[in-house]
Coordinates of C-alpha atoms in Angstrom, one line a residue:
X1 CA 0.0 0.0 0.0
X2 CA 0.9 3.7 -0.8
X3 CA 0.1 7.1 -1.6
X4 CA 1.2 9.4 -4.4
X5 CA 0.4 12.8 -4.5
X6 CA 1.5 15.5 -7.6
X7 CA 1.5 19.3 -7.2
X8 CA 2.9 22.2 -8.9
X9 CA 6.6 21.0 -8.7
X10 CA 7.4 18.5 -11.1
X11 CA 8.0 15.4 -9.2
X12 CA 5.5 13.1 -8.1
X13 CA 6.2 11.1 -4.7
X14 CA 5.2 7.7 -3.2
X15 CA 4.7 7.6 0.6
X16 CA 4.1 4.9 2.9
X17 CA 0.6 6.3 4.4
X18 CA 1.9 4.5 8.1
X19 CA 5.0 7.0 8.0
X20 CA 6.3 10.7 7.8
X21 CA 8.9 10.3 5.0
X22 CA 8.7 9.5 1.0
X23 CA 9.6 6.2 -0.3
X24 CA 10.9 8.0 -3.6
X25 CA 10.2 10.9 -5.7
X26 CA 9.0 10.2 -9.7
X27 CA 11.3 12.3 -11.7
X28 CA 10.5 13.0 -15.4
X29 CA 8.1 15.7 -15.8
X30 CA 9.6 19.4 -16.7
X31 CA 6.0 21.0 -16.3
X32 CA 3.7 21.4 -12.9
X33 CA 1.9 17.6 -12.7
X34 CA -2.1 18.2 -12.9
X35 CA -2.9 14.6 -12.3
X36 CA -1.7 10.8 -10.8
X37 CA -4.2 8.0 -11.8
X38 CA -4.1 4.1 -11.5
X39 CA -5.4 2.4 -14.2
X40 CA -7.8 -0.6 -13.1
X41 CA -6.7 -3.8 -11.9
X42 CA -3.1 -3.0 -13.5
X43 CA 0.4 -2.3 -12.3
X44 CA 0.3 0.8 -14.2
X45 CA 0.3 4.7 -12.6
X46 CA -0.2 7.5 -15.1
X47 CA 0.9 11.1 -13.9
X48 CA 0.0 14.3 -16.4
X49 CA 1.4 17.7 -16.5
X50 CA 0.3 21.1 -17.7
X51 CA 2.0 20.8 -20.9
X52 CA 0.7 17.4 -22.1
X53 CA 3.2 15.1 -21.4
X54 CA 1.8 11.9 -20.0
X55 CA 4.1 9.3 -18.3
X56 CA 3.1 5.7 -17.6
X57 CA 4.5 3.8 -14.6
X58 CA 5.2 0.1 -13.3
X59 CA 4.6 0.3 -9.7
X60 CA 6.5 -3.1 -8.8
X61 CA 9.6 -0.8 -9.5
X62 CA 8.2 2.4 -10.1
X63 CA 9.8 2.2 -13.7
X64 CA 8.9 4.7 -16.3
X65 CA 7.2 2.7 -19.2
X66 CA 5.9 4.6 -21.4
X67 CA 6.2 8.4 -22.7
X68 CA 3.1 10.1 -24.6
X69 CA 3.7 14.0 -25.7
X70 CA -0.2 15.5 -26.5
X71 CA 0.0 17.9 -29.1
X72 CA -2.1 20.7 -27.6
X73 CA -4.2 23.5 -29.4
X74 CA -3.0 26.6 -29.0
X75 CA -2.3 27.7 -25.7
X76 CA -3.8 25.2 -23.6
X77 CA -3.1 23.7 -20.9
X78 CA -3.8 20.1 -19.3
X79 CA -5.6 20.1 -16.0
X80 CA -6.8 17.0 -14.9
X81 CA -6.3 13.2 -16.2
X82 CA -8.7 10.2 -16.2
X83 CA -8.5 6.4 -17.1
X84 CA -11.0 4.4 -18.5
X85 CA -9.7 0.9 -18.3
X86 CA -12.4 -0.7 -20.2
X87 CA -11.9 0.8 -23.3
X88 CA -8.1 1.1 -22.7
X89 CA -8.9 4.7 -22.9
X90 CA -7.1 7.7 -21.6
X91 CA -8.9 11.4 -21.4
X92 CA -6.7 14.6 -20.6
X93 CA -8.7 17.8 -20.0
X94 CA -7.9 21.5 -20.6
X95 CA -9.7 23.9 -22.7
X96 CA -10.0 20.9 -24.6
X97 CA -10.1 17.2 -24.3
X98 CA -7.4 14.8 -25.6
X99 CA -8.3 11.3 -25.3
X100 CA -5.2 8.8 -25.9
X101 CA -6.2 5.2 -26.8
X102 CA -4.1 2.1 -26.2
X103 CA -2.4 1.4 -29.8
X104 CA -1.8 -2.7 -30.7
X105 CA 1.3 -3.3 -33.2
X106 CA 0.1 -4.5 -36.8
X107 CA 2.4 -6.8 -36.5
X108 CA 3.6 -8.3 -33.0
X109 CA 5.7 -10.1 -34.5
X110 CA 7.8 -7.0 -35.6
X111 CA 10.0 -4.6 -33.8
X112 CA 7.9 -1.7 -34.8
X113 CA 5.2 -1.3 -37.8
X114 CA 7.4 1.5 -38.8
X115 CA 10.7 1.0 -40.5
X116 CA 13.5 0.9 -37.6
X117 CA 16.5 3.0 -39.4
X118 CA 18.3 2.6 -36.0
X119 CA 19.4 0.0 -33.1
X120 CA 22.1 1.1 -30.1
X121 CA 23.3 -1.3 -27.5
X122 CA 23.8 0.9 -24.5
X123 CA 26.1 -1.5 -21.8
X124 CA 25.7 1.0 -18.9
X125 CA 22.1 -0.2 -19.0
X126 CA 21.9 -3.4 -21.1
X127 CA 19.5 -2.3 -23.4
X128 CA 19.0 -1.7 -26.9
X129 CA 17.4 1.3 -28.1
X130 CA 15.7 1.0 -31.6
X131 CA 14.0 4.2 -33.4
X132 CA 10.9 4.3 -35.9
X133 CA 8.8 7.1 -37.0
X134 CA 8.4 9.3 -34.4
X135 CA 9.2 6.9 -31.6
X136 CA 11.7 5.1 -29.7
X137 CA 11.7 1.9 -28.0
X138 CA 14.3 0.5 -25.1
X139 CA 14.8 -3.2 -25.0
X140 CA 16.2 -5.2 -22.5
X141 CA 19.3 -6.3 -23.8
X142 CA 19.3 -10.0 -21.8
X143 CA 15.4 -10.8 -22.4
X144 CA 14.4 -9.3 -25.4
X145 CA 11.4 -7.9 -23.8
X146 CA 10.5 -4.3 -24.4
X147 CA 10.9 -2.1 -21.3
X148 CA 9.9 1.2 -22.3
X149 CA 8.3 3.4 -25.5
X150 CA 9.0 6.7 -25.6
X151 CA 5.6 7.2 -28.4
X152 CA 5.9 10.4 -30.0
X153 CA 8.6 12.0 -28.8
X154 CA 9.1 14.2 -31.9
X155 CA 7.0 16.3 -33.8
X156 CA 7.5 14.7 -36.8
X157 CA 9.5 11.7 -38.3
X158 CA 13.2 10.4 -36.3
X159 CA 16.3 10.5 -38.6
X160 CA 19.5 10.4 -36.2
X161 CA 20.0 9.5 -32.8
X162 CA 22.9 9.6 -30.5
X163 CA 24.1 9.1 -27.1
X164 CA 26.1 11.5 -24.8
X165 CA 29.5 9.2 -23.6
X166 CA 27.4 8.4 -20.0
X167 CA 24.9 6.5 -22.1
X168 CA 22.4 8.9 -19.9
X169 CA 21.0 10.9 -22.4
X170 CA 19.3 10.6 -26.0
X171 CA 20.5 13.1 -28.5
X172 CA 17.2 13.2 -31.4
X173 CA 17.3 14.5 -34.7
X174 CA 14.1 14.9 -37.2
X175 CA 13.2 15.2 -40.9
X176 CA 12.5 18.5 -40.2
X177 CA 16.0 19.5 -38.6
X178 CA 14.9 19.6 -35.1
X179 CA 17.2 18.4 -32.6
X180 CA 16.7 17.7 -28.9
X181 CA 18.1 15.9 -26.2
X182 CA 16.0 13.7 -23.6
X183 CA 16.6 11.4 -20.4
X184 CA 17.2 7.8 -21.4
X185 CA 15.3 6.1 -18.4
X186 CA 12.4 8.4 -18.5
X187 CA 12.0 9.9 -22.0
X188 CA 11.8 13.7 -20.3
X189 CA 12.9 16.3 -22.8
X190 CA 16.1 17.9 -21.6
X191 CA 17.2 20.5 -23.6
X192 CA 16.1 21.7 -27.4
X193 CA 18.5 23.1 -29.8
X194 CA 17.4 26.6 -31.3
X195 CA 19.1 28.7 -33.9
X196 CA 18.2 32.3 -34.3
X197 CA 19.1 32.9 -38.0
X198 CA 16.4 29.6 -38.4
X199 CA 13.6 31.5 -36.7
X200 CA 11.6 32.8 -40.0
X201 CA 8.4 33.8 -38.2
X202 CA 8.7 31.9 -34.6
X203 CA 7.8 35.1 -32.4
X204 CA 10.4 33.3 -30.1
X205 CA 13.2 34.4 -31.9
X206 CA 14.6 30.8 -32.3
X207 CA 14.2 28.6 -35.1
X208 CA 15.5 24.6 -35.6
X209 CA 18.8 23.4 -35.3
X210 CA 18.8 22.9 -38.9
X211 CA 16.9 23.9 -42.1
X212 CA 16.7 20.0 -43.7
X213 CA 16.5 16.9 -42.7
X214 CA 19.4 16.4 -39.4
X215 CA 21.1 13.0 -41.3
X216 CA 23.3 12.3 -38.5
X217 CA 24.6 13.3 -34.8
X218 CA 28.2 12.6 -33.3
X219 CA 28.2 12.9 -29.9
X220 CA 32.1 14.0 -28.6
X221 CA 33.7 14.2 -25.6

């Protein structure tokens, strides 16, 4: 038995309800959380934060699982989560509701139904990372079984990934010429590259890392 509770920092945390201090802390999110949910009869936790990044959990070892990124309208923002296990249905609420459904592979007999233009054995972990489309996927290196997907964690189609020389961090580039840079155990974006003389329009001031398509990235240290 335990409690988690979420709040305007970015962590969730898992008590033990029968003492004062945390078990451990849910790391991850870069936005305020606006929701924690268990799904059914299931090991799985979902938390949700403001910007619409939705984070699935195994609570035998409180692994992250699974990354989902909403693409939100405008300038909304998420503030409250639901489950509904029966359809294998998730609903996200803003302005606006976003409702995520549980995808099955074409194929289960594949890696991915997209084509995988990428594997990396990472030995600090030993696990394999493999990208497709807009997605990543880590393998367990020993089992073969799929430990977490990382589903759309680009706006648009994956063409080169790297790894920083800690095997910590995933450098991603897109079709587009996007690149950013997210944690490898939780999928949490980390840093985006931005170029100012890119920018065309963007009333940021920063544009992509690159005009085309990014066709590879060397990680050096």
């Amino acid at each position: 038995r335990f409690l988690v509770s979420a709040g305007f920092d970015y962590d969730a945390v898992v008590w033990n309800p029968y003492v004062e201090r945390h078990i451990l802390k849910l790391h991850g999110h870069s936005s305020p959380l606006c929701g924690v949910q268990m799904v059914g009869d299931t090991p799985q936790l979902l938390t949700c934060d403001t910007s619409g990044v939705l984070k699935v959990w195994d609570i035998r070892n409180f692994a992250c699982v699974q990354t989902v990124s909403l693409e939100l309208q405008g300038q909304d923002s998420l503030s409250a989560i639901t489950s509904i296990p029966s359809r294998k249905r998730v609903v996200c609420s803003g302005r606006k509701f976003y409702v995520v459904d549980q995808e099955k592979q074409a194929n289960p007999h594949l890696t991915d139904d997209n084509p995988v233009f990428i594997s990396m054995h990472n030995p600090t972990s030993h696990t394999f990372m493999t990208a497709g489309g807009r997605s990543i996927k880590i393998w367990d290196a020993a089992t073969g079984t799929l430990k977490r997907l990382y589903r759309d964690l680009m706006g648009d189609d994956i063409s080169a990934v790297s790894l920083d020389d800690r095997k910590r961090k995933l450098i991603v580039g897109t079709h587009s010429g996007k690149v950013s840079v997210f944690d490898y155990l939780n999928g949490a974006l980390m840093k985006e590259f931005r170029y100012p003389e890119n920018a065309g329009d963007d009333e940021s001031g920063l544009g992509p890392a690159h005009t085309g398509e990014v066709s590879q990235l060397l990680y050096a240290a």
